[in-house]
Short mmCIF file of C-alpha atoms in Angstrom, two decimals:
data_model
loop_
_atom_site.label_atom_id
_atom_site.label_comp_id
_atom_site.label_asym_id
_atom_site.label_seq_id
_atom_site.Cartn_x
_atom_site.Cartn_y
_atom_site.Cartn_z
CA UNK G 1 0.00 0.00 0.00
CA UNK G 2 1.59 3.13 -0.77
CA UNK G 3 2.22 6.47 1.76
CA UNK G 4 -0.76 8.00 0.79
CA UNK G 5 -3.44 5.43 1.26
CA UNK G 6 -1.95 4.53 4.15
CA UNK G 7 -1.80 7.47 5.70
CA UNK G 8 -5.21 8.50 4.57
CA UNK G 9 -7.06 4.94 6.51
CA UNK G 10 -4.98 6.30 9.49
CA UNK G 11 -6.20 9.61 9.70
CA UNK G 12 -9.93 7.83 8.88
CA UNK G 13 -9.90 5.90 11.69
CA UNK G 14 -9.25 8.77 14.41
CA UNK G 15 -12.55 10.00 13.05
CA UNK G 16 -15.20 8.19 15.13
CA UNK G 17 -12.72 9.06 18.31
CA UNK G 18 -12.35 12.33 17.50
CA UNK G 19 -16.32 12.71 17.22
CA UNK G 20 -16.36 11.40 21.12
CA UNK G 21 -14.06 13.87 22.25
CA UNK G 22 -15.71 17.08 24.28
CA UNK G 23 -14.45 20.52 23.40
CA UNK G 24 -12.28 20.60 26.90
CA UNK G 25 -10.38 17.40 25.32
CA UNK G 26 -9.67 19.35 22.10
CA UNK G 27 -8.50 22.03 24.09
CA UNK G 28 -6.23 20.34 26.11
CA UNK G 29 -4.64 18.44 22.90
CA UNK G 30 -4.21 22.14 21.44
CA UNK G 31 -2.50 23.54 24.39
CA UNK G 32 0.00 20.90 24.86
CA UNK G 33 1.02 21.20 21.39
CA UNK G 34 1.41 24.62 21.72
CA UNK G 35 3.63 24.32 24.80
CA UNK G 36 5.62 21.62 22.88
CA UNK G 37 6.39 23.71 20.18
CA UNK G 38 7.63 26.63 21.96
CA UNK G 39 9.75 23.94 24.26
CA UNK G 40 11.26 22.39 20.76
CA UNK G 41 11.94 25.49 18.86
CA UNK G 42 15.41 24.83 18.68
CA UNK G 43 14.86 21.54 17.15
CA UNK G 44 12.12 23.11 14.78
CA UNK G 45 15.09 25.93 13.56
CA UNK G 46 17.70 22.99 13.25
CA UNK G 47 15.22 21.44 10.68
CA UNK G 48 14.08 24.99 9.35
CA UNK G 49 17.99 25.76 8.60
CA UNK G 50 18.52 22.39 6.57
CA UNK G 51 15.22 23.86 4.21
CA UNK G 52 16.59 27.16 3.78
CA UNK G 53 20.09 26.50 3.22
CA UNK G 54 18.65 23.81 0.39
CA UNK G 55 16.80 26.72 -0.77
CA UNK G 56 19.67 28.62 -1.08
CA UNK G 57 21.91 26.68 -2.70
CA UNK G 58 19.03 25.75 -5.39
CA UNK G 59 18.74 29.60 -5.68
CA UNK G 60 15.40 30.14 -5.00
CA UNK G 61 14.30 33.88 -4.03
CA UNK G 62 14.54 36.02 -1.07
CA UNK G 63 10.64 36.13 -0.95
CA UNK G 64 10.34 32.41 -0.77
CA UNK G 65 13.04 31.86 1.44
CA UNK G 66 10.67 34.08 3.55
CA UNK G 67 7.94 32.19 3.62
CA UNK G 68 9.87 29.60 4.39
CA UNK G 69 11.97 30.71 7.41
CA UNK G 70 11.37 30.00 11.07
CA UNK G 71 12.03 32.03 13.69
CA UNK G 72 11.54 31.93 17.21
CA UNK G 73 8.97 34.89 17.01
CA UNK G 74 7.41 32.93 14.60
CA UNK G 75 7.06 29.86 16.23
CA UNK G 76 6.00 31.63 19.47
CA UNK G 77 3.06 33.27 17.08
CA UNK G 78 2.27 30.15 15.87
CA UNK G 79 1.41 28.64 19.27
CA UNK G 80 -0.07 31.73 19.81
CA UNK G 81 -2.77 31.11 17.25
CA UNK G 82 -3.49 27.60 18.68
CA UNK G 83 -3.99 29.15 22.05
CA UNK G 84 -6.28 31.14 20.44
CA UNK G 85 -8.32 28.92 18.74
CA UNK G 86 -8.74 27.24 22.12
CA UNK G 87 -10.03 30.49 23.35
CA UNK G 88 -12.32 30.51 20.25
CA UNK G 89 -16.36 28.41 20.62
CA UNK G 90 -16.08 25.12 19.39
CA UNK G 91 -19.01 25.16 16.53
CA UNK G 92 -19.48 21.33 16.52
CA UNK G 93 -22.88 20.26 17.64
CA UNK G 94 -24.47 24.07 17.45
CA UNK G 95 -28.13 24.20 16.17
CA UNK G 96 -28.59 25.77 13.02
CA UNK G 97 -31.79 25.68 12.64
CA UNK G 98 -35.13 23.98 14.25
CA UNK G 99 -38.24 22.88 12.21
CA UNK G 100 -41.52 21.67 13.84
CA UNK G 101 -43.96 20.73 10.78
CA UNK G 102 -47.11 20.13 11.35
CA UNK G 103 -46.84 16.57 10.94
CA UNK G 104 -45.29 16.60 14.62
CA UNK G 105 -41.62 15.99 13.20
CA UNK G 106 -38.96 18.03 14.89
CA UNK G 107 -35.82 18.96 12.83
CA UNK G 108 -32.86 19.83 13.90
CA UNK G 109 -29.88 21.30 11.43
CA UNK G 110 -26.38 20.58 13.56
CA UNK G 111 -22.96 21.78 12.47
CA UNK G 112 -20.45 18.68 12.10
CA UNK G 113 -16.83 17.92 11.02
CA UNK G 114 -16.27 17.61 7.92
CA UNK G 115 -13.83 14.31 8.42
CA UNK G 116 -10.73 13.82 6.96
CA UNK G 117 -9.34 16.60 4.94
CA UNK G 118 -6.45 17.03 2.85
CA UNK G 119 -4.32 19.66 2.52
CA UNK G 120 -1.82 20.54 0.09
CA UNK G 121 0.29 23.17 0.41
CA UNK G 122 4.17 24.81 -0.10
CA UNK G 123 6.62 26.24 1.25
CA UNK G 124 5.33 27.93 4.53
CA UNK G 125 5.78 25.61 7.81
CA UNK G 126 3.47 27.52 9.93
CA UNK G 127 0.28 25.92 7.70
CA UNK G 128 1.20 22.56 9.08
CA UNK G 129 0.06 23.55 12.62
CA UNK G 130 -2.46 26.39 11.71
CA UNK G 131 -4.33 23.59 9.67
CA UNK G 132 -3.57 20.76 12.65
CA UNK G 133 -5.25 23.10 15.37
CA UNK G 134 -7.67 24.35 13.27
CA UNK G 135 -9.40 20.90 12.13
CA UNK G 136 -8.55 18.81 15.35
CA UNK G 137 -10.50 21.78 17.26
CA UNK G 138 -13.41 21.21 14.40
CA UNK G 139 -13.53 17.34 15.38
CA UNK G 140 -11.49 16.34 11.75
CA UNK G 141 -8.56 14.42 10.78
CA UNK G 142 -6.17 15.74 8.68
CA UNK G 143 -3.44 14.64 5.83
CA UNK G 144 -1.07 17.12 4.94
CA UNK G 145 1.26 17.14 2.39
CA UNK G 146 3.56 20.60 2.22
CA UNK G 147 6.19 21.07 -0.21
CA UNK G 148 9.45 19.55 -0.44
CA UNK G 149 11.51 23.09 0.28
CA UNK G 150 9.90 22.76 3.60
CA UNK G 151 10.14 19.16 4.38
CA UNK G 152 12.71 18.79 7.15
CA UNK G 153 10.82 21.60 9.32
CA UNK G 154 7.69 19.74 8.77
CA UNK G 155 8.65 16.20 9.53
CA UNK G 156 10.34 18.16 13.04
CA UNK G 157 7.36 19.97 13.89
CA UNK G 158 4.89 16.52 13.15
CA UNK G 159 7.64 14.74 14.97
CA UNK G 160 6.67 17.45 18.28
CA UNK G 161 2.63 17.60 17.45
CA UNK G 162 2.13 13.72 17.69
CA UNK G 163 4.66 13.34 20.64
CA UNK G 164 2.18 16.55 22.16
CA UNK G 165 -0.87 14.12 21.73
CA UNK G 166 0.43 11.21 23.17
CA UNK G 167 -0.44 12.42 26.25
CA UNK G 168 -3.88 13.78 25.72
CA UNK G 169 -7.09 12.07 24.63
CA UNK G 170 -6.67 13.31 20.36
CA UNK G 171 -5.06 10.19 18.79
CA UNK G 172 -1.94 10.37 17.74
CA UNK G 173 -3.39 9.00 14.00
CA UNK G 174 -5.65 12.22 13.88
CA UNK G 175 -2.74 14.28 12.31
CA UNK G 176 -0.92 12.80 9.32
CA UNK G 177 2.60 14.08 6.97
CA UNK G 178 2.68 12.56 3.37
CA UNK G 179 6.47 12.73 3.76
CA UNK G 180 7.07 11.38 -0.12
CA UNK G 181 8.23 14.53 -2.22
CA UNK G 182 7.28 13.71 -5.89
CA UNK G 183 4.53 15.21 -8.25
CA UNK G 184 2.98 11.44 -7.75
CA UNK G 185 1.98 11.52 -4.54
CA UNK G 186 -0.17 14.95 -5.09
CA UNK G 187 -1.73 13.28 -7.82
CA UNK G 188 -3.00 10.15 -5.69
CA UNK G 189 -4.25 12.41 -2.86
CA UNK G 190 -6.69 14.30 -5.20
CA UNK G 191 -8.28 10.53 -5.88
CA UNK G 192 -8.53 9.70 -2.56
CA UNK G 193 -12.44 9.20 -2.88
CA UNK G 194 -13.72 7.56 0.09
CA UNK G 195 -10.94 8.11 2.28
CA UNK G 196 -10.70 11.83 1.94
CA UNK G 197 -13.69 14.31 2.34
CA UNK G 198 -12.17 17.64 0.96
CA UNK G 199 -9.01 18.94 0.04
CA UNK G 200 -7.97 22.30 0.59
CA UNK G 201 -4.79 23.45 -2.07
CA UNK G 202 -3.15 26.46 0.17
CA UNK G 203 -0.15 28.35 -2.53
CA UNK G 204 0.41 29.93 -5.59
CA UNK G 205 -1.65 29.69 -8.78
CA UNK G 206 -0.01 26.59 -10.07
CA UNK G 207 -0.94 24.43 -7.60
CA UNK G 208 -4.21 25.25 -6.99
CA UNK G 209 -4.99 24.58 -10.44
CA UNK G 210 -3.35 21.86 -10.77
CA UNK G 211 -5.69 20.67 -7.53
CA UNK G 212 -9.14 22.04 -8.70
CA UNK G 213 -8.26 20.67 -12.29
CA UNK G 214 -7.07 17.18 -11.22
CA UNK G 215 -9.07 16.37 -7.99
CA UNK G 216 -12.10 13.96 -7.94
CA UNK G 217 -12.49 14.64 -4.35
CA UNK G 218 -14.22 17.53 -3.56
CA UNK G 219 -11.92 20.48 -3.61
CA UNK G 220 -12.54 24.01 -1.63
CA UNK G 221 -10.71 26.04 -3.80
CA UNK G 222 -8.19 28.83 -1.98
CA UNK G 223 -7.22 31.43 -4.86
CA UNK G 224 -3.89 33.43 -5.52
CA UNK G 225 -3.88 36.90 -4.65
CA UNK G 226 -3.52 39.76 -7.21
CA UNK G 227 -4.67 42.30 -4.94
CA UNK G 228 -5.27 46.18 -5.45
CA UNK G 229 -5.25 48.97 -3.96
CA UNK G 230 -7.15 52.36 -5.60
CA UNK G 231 -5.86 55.56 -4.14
CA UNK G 232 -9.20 57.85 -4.87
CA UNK G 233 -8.96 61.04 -5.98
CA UNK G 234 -10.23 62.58 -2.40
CA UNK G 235 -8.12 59.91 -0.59
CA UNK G 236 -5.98 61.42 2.09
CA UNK G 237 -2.47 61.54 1.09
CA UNK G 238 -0.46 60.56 4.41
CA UNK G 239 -3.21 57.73 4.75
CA UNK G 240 -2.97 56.51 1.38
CA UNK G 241 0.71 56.31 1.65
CA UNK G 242 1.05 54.65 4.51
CA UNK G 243 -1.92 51.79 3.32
CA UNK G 244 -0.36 51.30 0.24
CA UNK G 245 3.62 51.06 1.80
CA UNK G 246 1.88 48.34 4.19
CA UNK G 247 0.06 46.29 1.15
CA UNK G 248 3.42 46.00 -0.45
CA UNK G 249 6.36 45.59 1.93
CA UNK G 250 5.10 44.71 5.26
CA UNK G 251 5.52 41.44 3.89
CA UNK G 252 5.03 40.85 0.20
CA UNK G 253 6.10 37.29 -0.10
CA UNK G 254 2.19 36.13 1.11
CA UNK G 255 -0.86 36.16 -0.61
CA UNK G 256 -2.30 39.79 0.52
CA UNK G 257 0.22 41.86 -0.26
CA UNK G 258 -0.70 44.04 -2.85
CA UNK G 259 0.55 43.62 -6.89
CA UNK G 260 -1.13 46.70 -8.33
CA UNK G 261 -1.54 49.83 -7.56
CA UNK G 262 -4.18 51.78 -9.22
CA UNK G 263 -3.89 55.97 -8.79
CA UNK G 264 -6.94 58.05 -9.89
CA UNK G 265 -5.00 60.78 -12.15
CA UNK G 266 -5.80 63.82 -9.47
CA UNK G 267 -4.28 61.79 -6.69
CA UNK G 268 -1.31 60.97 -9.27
CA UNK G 269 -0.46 64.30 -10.53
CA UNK G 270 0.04 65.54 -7.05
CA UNK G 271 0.74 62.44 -5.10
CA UNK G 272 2.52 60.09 -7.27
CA UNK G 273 6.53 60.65 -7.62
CA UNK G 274 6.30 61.12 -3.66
CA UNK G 275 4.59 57.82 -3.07
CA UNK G 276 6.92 56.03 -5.47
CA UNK G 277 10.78 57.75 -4.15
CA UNK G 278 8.90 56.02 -1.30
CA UNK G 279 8.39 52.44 -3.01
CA UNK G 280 12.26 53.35 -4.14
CA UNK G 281 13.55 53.78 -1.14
CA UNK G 282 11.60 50.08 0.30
CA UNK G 283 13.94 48.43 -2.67
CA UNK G 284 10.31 47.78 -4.96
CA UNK G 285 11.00 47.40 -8.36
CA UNK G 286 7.84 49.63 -10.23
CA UNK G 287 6.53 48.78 -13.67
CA UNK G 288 3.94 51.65 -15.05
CA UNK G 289 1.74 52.19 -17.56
CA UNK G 290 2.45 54.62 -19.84
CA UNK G 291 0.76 58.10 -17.68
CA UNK G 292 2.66 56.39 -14.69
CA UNK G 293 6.09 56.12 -16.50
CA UNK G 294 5.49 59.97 -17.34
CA UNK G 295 5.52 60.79 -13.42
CA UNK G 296 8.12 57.95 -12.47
CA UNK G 297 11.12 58.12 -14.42
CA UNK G 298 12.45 54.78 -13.32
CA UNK G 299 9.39 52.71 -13.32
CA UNK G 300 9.74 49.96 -16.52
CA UNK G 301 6.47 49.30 -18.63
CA UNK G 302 3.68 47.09 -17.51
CA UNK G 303 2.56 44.74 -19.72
CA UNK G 304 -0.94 42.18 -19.18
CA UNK G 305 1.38 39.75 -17.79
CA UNK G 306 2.79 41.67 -15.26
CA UNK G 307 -0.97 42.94 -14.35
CA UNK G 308 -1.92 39.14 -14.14
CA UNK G 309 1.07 37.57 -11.93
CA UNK G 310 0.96 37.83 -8.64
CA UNK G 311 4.55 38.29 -7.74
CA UNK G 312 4.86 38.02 -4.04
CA UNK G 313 7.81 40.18 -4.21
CA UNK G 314 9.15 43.55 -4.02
CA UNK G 315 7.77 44.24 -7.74
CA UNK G 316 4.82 46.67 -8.02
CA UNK G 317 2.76 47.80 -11.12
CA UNK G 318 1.19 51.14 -11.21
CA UNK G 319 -1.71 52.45 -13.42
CA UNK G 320 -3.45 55.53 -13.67
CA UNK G 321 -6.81 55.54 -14.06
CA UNK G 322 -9.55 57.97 -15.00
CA UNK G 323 -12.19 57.06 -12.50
CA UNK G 324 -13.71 54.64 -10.28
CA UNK G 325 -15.12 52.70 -13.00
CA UNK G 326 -11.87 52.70 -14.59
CA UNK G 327 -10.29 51.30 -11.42
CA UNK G 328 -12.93 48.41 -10.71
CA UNK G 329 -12.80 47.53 -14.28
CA UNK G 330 -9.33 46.86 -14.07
CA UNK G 331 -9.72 44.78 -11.06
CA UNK G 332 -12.64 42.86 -12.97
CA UNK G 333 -10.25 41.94 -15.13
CA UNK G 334 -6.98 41.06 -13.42
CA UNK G 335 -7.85 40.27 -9.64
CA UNK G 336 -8.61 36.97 -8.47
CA UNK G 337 -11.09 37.50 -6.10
CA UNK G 338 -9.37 37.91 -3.02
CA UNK G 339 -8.70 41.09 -1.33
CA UNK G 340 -9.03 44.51 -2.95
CA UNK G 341 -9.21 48.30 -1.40
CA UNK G 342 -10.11 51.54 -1.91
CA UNK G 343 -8.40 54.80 -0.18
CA UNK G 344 -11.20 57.62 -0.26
CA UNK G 345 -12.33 60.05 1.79
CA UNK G 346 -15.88 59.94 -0.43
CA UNK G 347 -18.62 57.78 0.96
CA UNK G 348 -20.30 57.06 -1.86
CA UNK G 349 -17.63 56.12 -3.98
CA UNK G 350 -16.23 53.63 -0.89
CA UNK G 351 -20.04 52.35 -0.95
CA UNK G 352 -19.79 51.69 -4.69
CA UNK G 353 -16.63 49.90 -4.43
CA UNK G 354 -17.59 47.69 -1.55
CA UNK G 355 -20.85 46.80 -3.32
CA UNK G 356 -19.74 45.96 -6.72
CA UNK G 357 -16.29 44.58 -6.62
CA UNK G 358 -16.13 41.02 -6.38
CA UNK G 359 -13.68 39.52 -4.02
CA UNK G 360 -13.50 37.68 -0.50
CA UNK G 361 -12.58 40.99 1.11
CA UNK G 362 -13.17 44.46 0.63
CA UNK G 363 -11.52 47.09 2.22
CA UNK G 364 -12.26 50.77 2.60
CA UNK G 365 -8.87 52.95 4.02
CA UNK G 366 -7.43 49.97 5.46
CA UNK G 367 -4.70 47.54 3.88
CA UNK G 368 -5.40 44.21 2.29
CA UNK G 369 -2.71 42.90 4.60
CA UNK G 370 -5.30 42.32 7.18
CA UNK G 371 -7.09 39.20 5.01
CA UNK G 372 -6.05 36.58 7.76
CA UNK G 373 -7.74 34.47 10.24
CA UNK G 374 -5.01 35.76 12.80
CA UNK G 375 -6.29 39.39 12.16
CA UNK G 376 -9.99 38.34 11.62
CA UNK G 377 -10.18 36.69 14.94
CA UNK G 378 -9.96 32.95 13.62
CA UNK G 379 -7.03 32.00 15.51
CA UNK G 380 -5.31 31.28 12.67
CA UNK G 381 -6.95 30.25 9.05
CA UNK G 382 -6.91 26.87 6.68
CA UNK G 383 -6.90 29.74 3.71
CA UNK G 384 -8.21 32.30 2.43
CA UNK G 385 -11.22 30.99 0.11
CA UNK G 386 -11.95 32.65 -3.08
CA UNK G 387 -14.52 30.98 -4.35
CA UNK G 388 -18.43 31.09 -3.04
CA UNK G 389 -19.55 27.45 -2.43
CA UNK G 390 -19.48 26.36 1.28
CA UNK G 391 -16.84 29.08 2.18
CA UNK G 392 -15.53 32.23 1.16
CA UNK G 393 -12.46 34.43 2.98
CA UNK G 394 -10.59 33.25 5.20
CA UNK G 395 -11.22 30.06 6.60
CA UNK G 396 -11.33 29.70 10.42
CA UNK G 397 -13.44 27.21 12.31
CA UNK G 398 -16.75 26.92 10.84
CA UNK G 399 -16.00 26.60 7.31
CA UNK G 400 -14.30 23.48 8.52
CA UNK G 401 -17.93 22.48 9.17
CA UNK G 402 -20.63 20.85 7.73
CA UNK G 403 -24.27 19.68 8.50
CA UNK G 404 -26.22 17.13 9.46
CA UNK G 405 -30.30 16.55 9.91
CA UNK G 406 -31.43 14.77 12.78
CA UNK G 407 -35.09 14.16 12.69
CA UNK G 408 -37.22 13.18 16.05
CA UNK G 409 -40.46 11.60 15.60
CA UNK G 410 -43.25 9.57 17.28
CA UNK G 411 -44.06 6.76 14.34
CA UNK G 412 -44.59 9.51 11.52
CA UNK G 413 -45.17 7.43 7.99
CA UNK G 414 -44.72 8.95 4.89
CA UNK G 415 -48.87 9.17 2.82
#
């Protein structure tokens, strides 16, 4: 039998356990993991350094080797969001609903796990525990198979959660690694039909279409982010500066950082070269269209491409646009759903823009770096969901939920 199955009949028979276990029992499995990892964080670095000095030497880029790195403010956050999520209701077993009918049957609609899920992601560590805590607290198993830059800090931190649950009442089997590193054993997860109940992709473009395209399992699709942000023309100038610096170089190596920034050409003409000395001076490499490369010297021209990649690096396009129409048009086009924002001091036009552009999250004067379960108040997130069946945004505990039916009656037949 090879890793995969395997693994995947492990993780399905922790289910009917895991459906026993009261919320304190989660808890207490979440804590000690916690603890544990703070404890082990040398041993979690020792691992972390063997991924990022392969990285290295393979020559892969300063933004990945971002996501990839450990530190020990890192790992203390990451506990941090599984001491959150303990803090956090447990929505297993909550009525959604109640229906009397007139027949005398009572109906109740109550949440439930989901079961075993599968999630594939890259090369970011911290997903292995955020999506541990997150669907052991839910009452689900979990098979996870991360990327192959990240293996060794993985296999450590697995090593730490299962020795954590040893001593608590979540079995050990509940949390599984698919340690093999080829393209084949992606390929057999996504057929896993019967043993898995969803998978979850969690990186770049690539592989989350090459999960929604390949899967037969049911797939809850997490989308790349080409976010924007539209500096208004009424849009306050130290505000919009400081909203768009944050989208872009807080930490542009993740999935809400921003890609494009759109200027309304009032804004521009008096706002622009400031704003991008600014970008400059951060080290971001700014690619214009042709009124932008008018105002910024330096910037290179933008192309569809580079309006259609998300980067997740310190590369920026910048477009002028006429109006708001203009702007959301542009995000029609290029975004992908995710997180977009608008920097206005006009009501109505922030109304408009929350109303009609599509994406997960829509911000008014506030930057799209905030699209996290962390920030939302989830404790920490499977994804961030782009798509609008069962869950959309970022995914904390209930859209690691599903339903259930139970019907009480008193020897109703069917006429």
């Amino acid at each position: 039998m090879s890793e995969v199955r395997e693994k995947a009949k492990l993780a399905g028979t922790a289910v009917s356990v895991l459906n026993r276990l009261t919320t304190a029992q989660k808890n207490d499995a979440l804590l000690a993991v916690a603890d544990a990892l703070v404890r082990n964080s040398d041993a979690i670095l020792a691992a972390n350094e063997e991924d990022l000095q392969r990285g290295r030497d393979n020559g892969t880029s300063s933004s990945l080797l971002d996501r990839l790195a450990l530190t020990h403010a890192r790992i203390e956050g990451i506990a941090e969001g599984l001491r959150q999520i303990v803090e956090l209701p447990d929505p297993v077993g909550d009525v959604m609903e109640t229906i009397n009918r007139p027949n005398g049957l009572h109906i109740i609609k109550r949440r439930v796990p989901l079961g075993v899920i599968g999630i594939v992601y890259e090369a970011r560590p911290n997903v292995t525990v955020d999506a541990m805590g997150l669907c052991l607290k839910t009452g689900n198993a979990v098979v996870l198979r991360g990327g192959s830059s990240a293996l060794s800090s993985n296999r450590q931190i697995l090593k730490i959660i299962h020795e954590a649950l040893a001593g608590t009442q979540v079995p050990v089997d509940a949390v599984q690694l698919i340690e093999d590193p080829n393209r084949a054993s992606v390929d057999e997860m996504l057929k896993l039909n019967g043993l898995l109940d969803v998978v979850i992709p969690r990186g770049g473009s690539s592989l989350i279409q090459t999960v929604v395209h390949n899967a037969t399992v049911p797939v809850i699709e997490t989308g790349a982010g080409i976010c924007h942000t539209y500096l208004d023309a009424s849009a306050d100038p130290v505000m919009a500066t400081e909203i768009a610096m944050n989208a872009k170089v807080q930490r542009p190596s993740v999935c809400n950082s921003m890609e494009t920034l759109l200027v309304h050409e009032a804004f521009a003409a008096q706002h622009l070269v400031e704003l991008a000395n600014r970008f400059k001076e951060a080290g971001v490499e700014l690619r214009g269209d042709e009124a932008a490369r008018q105002l910024i010297s330096w910037a290179v021209p933008a192309t569809d491409e580079d309006y259609a990649t998300e980067y997740n690096d310190y590369i920026l396009n910048v477009k002028i646009v006429r109006n708001l129409d203009e702007a959301m048009a542009h995000i029609a086009r290029f975004g992908t759903k995710h997180s977009e924002c608008i920097v206005t001091q006009d009501s109505a036009n922030a109304e408009r823009f929350q109303q009609e552009v599509d994406a997960a999250a829509v911000y008014h004067n506030a930057s799209t770096r905030f699209t996290d379960g962390f920030e939302f108040g989830f404790g920490a997130e499977i994804g961030i969901s782009t798509q609008k069946l069962h869950a959309r945004g970022p995914m904390g505990l209930t859209a690691l939920t599903s339903s259930k039916y139970i019907i009480q009656g008193n020897g109703q037949i069917r006429q």
